[in-house]
Tab-separated table of C-alpha atoms in Angstrom:
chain	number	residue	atom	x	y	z
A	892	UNK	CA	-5.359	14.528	2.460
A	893	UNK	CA	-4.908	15.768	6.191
A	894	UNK	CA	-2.847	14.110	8.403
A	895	UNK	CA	-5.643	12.424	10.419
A	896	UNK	CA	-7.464	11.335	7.393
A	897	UNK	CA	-4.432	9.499	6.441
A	898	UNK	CA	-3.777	8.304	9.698
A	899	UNK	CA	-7.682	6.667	9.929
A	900	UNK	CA	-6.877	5.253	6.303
A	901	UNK	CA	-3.790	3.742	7.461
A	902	UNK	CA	-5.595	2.389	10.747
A	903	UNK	CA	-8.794	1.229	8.843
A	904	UNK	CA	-6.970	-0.413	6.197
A	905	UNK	CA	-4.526	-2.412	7.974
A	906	UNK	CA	-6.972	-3.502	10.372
A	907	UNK	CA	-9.160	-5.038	7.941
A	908	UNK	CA	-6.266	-7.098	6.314
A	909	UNK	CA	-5.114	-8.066	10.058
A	910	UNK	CA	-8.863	-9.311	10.278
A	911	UNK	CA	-8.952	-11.321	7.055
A	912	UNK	CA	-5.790	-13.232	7.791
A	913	UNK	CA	-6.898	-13.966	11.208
A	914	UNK	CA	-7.614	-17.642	11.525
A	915	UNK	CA	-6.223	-18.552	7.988
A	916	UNK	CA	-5.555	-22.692	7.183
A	917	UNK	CA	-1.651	-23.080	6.735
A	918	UNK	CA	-2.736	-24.411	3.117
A	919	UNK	CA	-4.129	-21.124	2.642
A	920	UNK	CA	-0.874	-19.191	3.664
A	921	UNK	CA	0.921	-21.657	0.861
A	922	UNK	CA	-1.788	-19.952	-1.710
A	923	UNK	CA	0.217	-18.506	-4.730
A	924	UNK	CA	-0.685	-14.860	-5.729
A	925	UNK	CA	-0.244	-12.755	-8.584
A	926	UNK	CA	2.790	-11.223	-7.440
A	927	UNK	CA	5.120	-13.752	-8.352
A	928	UNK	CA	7.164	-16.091	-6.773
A	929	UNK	CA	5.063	-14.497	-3.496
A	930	UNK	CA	2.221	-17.136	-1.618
A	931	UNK	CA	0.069	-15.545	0.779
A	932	UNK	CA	2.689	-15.635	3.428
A	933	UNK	CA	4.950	-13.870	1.751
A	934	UNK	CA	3.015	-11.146	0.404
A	935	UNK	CA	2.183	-10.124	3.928
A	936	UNK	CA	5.633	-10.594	4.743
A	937	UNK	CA	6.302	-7.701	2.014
A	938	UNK	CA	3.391	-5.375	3.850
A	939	UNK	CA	4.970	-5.703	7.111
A	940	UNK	CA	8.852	-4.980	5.181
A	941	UNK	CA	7.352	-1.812	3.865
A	942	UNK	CA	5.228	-0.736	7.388
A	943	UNK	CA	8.397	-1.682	9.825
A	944	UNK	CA	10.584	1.031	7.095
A	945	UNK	CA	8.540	3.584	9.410
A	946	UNK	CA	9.989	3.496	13.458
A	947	UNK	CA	13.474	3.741	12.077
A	948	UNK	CA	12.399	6.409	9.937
A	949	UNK	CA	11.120	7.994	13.028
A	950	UNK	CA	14.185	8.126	14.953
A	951	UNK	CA	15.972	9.609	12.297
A	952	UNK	CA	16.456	13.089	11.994
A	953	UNK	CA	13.857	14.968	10.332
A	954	UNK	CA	14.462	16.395	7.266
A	955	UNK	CA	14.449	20.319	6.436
A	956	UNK	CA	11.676	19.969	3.743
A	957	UNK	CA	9.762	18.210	2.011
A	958	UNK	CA	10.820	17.466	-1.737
A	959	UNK	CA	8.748	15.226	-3.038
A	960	UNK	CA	4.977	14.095	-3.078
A	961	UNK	CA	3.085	10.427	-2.520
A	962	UNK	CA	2.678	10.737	-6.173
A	963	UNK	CA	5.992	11.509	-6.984
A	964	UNK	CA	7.603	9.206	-4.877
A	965	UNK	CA	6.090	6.003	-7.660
A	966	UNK	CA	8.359	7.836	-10.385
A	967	UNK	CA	9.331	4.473	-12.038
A	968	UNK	CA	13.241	4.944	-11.308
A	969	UNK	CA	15.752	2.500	-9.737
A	970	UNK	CA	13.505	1.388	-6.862
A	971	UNK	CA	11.391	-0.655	-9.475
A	972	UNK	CA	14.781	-2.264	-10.971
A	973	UNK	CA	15.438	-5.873	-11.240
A	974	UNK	CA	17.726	-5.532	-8.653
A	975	UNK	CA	16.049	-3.927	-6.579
A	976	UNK	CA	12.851	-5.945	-6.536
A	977	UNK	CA	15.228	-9.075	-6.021
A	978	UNK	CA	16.003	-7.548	-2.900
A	979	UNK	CA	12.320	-6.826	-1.987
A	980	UNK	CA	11.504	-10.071	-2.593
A	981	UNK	CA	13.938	-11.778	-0.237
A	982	UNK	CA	13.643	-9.475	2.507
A	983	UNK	CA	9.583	-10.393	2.195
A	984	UNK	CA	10.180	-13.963	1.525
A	985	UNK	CA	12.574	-13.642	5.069
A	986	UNK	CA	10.139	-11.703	7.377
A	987	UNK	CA	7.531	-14.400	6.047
A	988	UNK	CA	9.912	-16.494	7.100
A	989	UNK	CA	10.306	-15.922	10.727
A	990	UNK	CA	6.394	-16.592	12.764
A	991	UNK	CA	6.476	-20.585	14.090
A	992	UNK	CA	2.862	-20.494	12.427
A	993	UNK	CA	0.377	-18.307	10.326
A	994	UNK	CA	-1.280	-17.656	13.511
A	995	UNK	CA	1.736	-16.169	14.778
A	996	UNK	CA	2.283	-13.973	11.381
A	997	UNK	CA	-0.662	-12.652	11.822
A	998	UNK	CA	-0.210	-11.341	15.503
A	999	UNK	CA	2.816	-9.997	14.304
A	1000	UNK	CA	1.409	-8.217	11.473
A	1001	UNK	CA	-1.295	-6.578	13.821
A	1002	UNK	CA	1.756	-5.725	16.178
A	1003	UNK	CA	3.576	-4.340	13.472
A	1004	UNK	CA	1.013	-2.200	12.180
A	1005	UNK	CA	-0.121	-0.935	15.302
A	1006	UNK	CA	3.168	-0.087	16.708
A	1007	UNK	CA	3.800	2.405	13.517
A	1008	UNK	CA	0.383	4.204	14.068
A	1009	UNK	CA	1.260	4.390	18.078
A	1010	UNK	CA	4.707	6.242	16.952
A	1011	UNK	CA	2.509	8.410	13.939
A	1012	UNK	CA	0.110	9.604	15.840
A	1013	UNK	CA	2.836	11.065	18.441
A	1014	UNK	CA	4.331	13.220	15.837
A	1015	UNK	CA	3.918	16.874	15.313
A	1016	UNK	CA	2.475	18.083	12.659
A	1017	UNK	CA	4.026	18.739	9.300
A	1018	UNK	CA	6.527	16.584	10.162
A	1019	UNK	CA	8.958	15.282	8.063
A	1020	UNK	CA	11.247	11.868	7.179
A	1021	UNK	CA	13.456	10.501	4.813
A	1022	UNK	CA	12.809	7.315	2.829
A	1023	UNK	CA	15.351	3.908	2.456
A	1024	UNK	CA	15.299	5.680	-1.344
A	1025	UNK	CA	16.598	8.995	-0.319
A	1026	UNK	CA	13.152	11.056	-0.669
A	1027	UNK	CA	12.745	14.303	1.680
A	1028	UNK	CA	8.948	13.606	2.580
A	1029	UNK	CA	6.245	14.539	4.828
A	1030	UNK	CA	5.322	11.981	7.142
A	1031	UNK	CA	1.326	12.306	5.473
A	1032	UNK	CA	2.910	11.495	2.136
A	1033	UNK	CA	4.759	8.731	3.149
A	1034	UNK	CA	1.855	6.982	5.420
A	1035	UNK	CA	-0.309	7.507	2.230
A	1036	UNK	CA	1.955	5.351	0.284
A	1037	UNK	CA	1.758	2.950	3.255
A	1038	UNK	CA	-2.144	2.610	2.506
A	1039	UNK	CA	-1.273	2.083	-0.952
A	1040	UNK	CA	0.431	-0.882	-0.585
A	1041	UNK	CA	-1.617	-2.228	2.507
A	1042	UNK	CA	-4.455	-1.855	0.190
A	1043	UNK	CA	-3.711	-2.964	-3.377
A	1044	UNK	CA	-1.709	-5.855	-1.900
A	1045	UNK	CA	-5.336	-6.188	0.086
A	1046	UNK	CA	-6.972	-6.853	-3.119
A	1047	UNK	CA	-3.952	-9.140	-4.398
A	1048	UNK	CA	-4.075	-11.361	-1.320
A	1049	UNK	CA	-7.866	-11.385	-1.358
A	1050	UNK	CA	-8.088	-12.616	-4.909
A	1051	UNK	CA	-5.661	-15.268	-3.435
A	1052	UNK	CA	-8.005	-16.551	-0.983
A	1053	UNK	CA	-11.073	-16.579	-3.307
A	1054	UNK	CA	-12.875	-14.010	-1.142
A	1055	UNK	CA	-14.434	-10.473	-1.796
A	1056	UNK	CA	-12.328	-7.292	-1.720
A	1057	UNK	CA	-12.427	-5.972	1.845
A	1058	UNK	CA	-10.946	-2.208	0.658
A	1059	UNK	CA	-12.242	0.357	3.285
A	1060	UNK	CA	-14.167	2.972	2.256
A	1061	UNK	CA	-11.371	4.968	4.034
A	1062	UNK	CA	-8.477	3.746	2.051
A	1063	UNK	CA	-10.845	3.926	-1.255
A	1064	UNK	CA	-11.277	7.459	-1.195
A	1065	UNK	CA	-7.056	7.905	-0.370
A	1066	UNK	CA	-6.909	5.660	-3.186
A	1067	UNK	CA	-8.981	8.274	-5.877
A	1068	UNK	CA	-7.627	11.358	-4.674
A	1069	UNK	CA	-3.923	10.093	-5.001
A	1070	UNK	CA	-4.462	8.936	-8.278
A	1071	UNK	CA	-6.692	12.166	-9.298
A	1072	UNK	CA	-5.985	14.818	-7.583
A	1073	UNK	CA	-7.982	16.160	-4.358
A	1074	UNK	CA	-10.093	18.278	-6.786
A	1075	UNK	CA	-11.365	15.678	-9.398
A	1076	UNK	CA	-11.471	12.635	-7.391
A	1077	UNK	CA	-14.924	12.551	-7.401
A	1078	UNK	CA	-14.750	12.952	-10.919
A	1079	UNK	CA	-13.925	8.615	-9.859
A	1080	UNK	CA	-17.743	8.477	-9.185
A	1081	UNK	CA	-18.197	9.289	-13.153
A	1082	UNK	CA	-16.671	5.507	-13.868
A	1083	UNK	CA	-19.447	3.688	-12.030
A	1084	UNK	CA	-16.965	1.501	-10.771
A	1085	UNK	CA	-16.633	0.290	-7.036
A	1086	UNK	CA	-13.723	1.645	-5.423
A	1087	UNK	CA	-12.114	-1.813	-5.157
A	1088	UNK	CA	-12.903	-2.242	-8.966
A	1089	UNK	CA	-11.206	1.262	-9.532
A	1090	UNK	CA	-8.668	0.537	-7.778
A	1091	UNK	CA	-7.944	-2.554	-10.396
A	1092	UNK	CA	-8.259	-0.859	-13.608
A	1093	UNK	CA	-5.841	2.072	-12.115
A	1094	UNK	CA	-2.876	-0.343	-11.570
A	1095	UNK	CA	-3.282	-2.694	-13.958
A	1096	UNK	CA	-4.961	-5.524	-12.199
A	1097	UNK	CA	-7.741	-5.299	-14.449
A	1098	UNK	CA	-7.741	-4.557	-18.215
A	1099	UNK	CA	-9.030	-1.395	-19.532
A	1100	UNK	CA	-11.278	-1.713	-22.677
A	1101	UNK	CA	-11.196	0.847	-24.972
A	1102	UNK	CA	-13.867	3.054	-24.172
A	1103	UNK	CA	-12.756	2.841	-20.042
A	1104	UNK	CA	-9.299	3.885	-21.436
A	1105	UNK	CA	-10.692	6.785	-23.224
A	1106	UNK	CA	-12.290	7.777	-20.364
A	1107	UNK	CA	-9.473	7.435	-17.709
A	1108	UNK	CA	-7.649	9.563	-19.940
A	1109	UNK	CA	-10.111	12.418	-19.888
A	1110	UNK	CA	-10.288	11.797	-16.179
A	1111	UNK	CA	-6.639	12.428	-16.007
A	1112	UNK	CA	-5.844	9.007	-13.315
A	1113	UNK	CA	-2.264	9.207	-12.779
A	1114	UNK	CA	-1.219	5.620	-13.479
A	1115	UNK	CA	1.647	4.550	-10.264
A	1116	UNK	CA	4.518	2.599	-11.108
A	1117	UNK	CA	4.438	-0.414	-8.676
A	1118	UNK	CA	7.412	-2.826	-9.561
């Protein structure tokens, strides 16, 4: 995807999650979700850990070259260890910690978010950061895994709540081209699935029968490793 498409995904994405959690009940904030021991609080407190990685990215110096790729960069190594997800769990359950209220998280997710597409939108093209893991990456790639997490945890925290999936069409179609390529993601279409529903069955939140598995496997979906 081009930088600006990314950059709309990004902006799309994260404001429809800042308007869902607008005007939550603080018994809805306790919710438990599917990502375990995460409520609702915390699981936004994750999304804003791994958007706030970005301004300090920034003012680091940039890279020579890219070496790897938004897909590559879910190769299921150390950053998916029990170790390391102990850590991402505090530092989520921490920044959940912080707001007085969940009125207050809320403003500070939309500050958060909003503050990293200010400083991405004032870089220069092809430009290029380093990750917390060590990855050489263009700033495109990176921002696209951004969306992937603002938008599966989307679904995770809206499955929480009881309410319908609010996925953008703008995040969907970032969704189907990481996961098949820029030339076959409309090959996506094929499954007759929503994109929100796609998005499911590619990361496990749904079960694959085994005629949809059969078929994701001609499709070629890359399957991410998530933690």
């Amino acid at each position: 995807m081009g930088d600006d498409q990314v950059l709309e995904a990004f902006q799309l994405e994260c404001g429809a999650l800042g308007d869902a959690v607008a005007g939550l009940s603080e018994a809805e904030w306790d919710l438990p979700t599917r990502c375990s021991p995460w409520t609702v609080r915390d699981l936004l407190g994750h999304v804003c850990v791994v958007i706030d990685w970005l301004p300090a990215m920034l003012d680091a110096p940039s890279p020579g070259e890219a070496e790897i790729t938004a897909v590559e960069y879910y190769r299921p190594d150390g950053r998916f260890s029990p170790q390391t997800n102990g850590k991402r769990i505090a530092l989520a359950q921490d920044r959940a910690a912080r707001p007085a209220d969940g009125a207050a998280f809320a403003e500070d997710f939309a500050a958060t978010w909003r503050r990293v597409d200010r400083l991405c939108r004032a870089q220069p093209g092809g430009r290029t950061v380093r990750t917390r893991h060590g990855d050489a990456m263009l700033l495109s790639e990176f921002l696209l895994t951004r969306v992937v997490e603002v938008a599966v945890h989307g679904l995770d925290l809206a499955d929480a709540l009881g309410r319908e999936a609010w996925l953008t069409p703008a995040a969907g179609d970032a969704m189907a081209e990481l996961l098949l390529g820029a030339e076959h993601a409309p090959a996506a279409d094929k499954l007759e699935w929503s994109r929100s529903r796609f998005l499911r069955k590619a990361t496990g939140r749904e079960p694959l029968n085994e005629a949809e598995a059969a078929q994701v496997e001609r499709l070629g979906i890359r399957w991410l490793a998530l933690g």
